[in-house]
């Protein structure tokens, strides 16, 4: 496993699995989102706080590569790194099965910042991430 700025351990639930006994593909986006939210809270801010200030951070693109399926009841580690490309904040995220650290998915989630309904460069939230952005 490579280095990440944030890691979150979670466990799959049986109801997230499909008839084949593996986690349904759509649930991985939930895991990714929970990880981003927890990371943002760990730096002392929240999506709710930003929203109440008229700032909304919104997903503009998600690319996921599925590598190895998780099954019900398995523990996993959801990891992320953060970069900035123009107006986009890019979360490079990976999920590993905890038992053997096998890569399950690799994803890139691009987000933009909208202030009072208008797209901005995202400078309004940059201070929250200054420690992680070069």
Short mmCIF file of C-alpha atoms in Angstrom, two decimals:
data_model
loop_
_atom_site.label_atom_id
_atom_site.label_comp_id
_atom_site.label_asym_id
_atom_site.label_seq_id
_atom_site.Cartn_x
_atom_site.Cartn_y
_atom_site.Cartn_z
CA UNK A 1 0.00 0.00 0.00
CA UNK A 2 1.39 3.40 -0.92
CA UNK A 3 1.41 6.48 1.33
CA UNK A 4 -1.83 8.37 1.85
CA UNK A 5 -2.73 11.51 3.77
CA UNK A 6 -5.84 9.88 5.24
CA UNK A 7 -7.02 6.32 5.96
CA UNK A 8 -10.32 5.09 7.33
CA UNK A 9 -11.13 1.53 8.37
CA UNK A 10 -14.64 0.24 7.66
CA UNK A 11 -16.51 -3.04 7.35
CA UNK A 12 -18.92 -4.19 4.66
CA UNK A 13 -22.46 -5.19 5.54
CA UNK A 14 -24.32 -8.19 4.15
CA UNK A 15 -27.11 -6.08 2.69
CA UNK A 16 -24.55 -4.28 0.48
CA UNK A 17 -23.91 -7.50 -1.45
CA UNK A 18 -25.61 -8.64 -4.63
CA UNK A 19 -26.83 -12.12 -5.58
CA UNK A 20 -23.22 -13.11 -6.39
CA UNK A 21 -22.19 -12.50 -2.78
CA UNK A 22 -19.94 -9.53 -3.52
CA UNK A 23 -20.40 -5.87 -2.62
CA UNK A 24 -22.53 -4.19 -5.28
CA UNK A 25 -20.53 -1.71 -7.35
CA UNK A 26 -22.65 1.30 -6.30
CA UNK A 27 -21.75 0.83 -2.63
CA UNK A 28 -18.10 1.63 -3.31
CA UNK A 29 -19.13 5.22 -4.07
CA UNK A 30 -20.70 5.38 -0.61
CA UNK A 31 -17.44 4.19 0.95
CA UNK A 32 -15.50 6.81 -1.01
CA UNK A 33 -17.91 9.55 0.05
CA UNK A 34 -17.79 8.58 3.73
CA UNK A 35 -14.00 8.72 3.54
CA UNK A 36 -14.01 12.21 2.01
CA UNK A 37 -16.48 13.47 4.62
CA UNK A 38 -14.48 12.01 7.50
CA UNK A 39 -11.26 13.49 6.08
CA UNK A 40 -12.85 16.92 5.82
CA UNK A 41 -14.08 16.67 9.40
CA UNK A 42 -10.57 15.65 10.50
CA UNK A 43 -9.21 18.98 9.21
CA UNK A 44 -11.80 20.87 11.26
CA UNK A 45 -14.50 21.73 8.75
CA UNK A 46 -17.71 20.13 7.46
CA UNK A 47 -19.83 20.12 4.36
CA UNK A 48 -22.75 21.37 6.47
CA UNK A 49 -20.71 24.31 7.77
CA UNK A 50 -19.60 25.24 4.28
CA UNK A 51 -23.15 24.92 2.98
CA UNK A 52 -24.48 27.18 5.74
CA UNK A 53 -21.88 29.75 4.62
CA UNK A 54 -23.11 29.52 1.01
CA UNK A 55 -20.25 27.25 -0.11
CA UNK A 56 -21.07 23.92 -1.73
CA UNK A 57 -18.40 21.43 -2.74
CA UNK A 58 -19.83 19.18 -5.43
CA UNK A 59 -18.63 16.09 -7.23
CA UNK A 60 -18.15 16.82 -10.93
CA UNK A 61 -16.60 13.53 -12.08
CA UNK A 62 -15.94 10.04 -10.71
CA UNK A 63 -13.72 7.42 -12.34
CA UNK A 64 -13.54 4.00 -10.68
CA UNK A 65 -11.46 0.97 -11.59
CA UNK A 66 -12.72 -2.21 -9.92
CA UNK A 67 -9.89 -4.65 -9.12
CA UNK A 68 -10.97 -7.16 -6.43
CA UNK A 69 -14.43 -7.64 -4.94
CA UNK A 70 -15.18 -7.26 -1.27
CA UNK A 71 -17.66 -9.65 0.37
CA UNK A 72 -20.09 -9.19 3.25
CA UNK A 73 -18.48 -8.73 6.65
CA UNK A 74 -15.01 -7.95 5.31
CA UNK A 75 -12.96 -5.16 6.82
CA UNK A 76 -11.29 -2.71 4.49
CA UNK A 77 -9.15 0.39 4.50
CA UNK A 78 -10.33 3.38 2.49
CA UNK A 79 -7.51 5.79 1.66
CA UNK A 80 -7.16 9.16 -0.02
CA UNK A 81 -4.75 11.76 -1.29
CA UNK A 82 -5.69 15.25 -2.41
CA UNK A 83 -4.45 17.53 -5.17
CA UNK A 84 -5.69 20.63 -6.94
CA UNK A 85 -5.94 21.05 -10.71
CA UNK A 86 -7.28 24.45 -11.73
CA UNK A 87 -10.76 24.83 -10.25
CA UNK A 88 -10.94 21.15 -9.31
CA UNK A 89 -10.01 19.43 -6.08
CA UNK A 90 -8.99 15.88 -7.00
CA UNK A 91 -9.31 13.06 -4.49
CA UNK A 92 -7.25 10.03 -5.45
CA UNK A 93 -8.86 7.23 -3.49
CA UNK A 94 -8.14 3.54 -3.07
CA UNK A 95 -9.79 0.78 -1.08
CA UNK A 96 -7.81 -2.22 0.22
CA UNK A 97 -9.08 -5.40 1.83
CA UNK A 98 -7.66 -5.29 5.34
CA UNK A 99 -6.79 -8.98 5.70
CA UNK A 100 -4.26 -9.04 2.86
CA UNK A 101 -4.05 -5.39 1.72
CA UNK A 102 -5.25 -6.40 -1.74
CA UNK A 103 -6.36 -3.43 -3.87
CA UNK A 104 -10.13 -3.55 -4.39
CA UNK A 105 -10.78 -0.28 -6.20
CA UNK A 106 -8.88 2.71 -7.44
CA UNK A 107 -10.85 5.92 -7.96
CA UNK A 108 -10.43 9.55 -8.84
CA UNK A 109 -13.12 11.93 -7.62
CA UNK A 110 -13.08 15.50 -8.93
CA UNK A 111 -14.93 18.19 -6.99
CA UNK A 112 -15.69 21.85 -7.69
CA UNK A 113 -16.66 24.70 -5.41
CA UNK A 114 -19.88 26.64 -5.90
CA UNK A 115 -20.44 29.81 -3.85
CA UNK A 116 -23.96 31.22 -3.71
CA UNK A 117 -24.79 29.27 -6.87
CA UNK A 118 -21.76 30.36 -8.92
CA UNK A 119 -18.75 28.22 -9.82
CA UNK A 120 -15.54 29.59 -8.29
CA UNK A 121 -11.85 28.70 -8.33
CA UNK A 122 -12.33 27.07 -4.91
CA UNK A 123 -10.10 29.50 -3.03
CA UNK A 124 -12.81 29.75 -0.34
CA UNK A 125 -11.92 26.28 0.97
CA UNK A 126 -8.19 26.19 0.17
CA UNK A 127 -7.09 27.09 3.71
CA UNK A 128 -8.68 23.89 5.06
CA UNK A 129 -6.36 21.84 2.83
CA UNK A 130 -3.18 23.96 2.85
CA UNK A 131 -1.28 21.30 4.80
CA UNK A 132 -1.97 18.74 2.06
CA UNK A 133 -1.64 20.82 -1.11
CA UNK A 134 1.75 21.81 -2.49
#
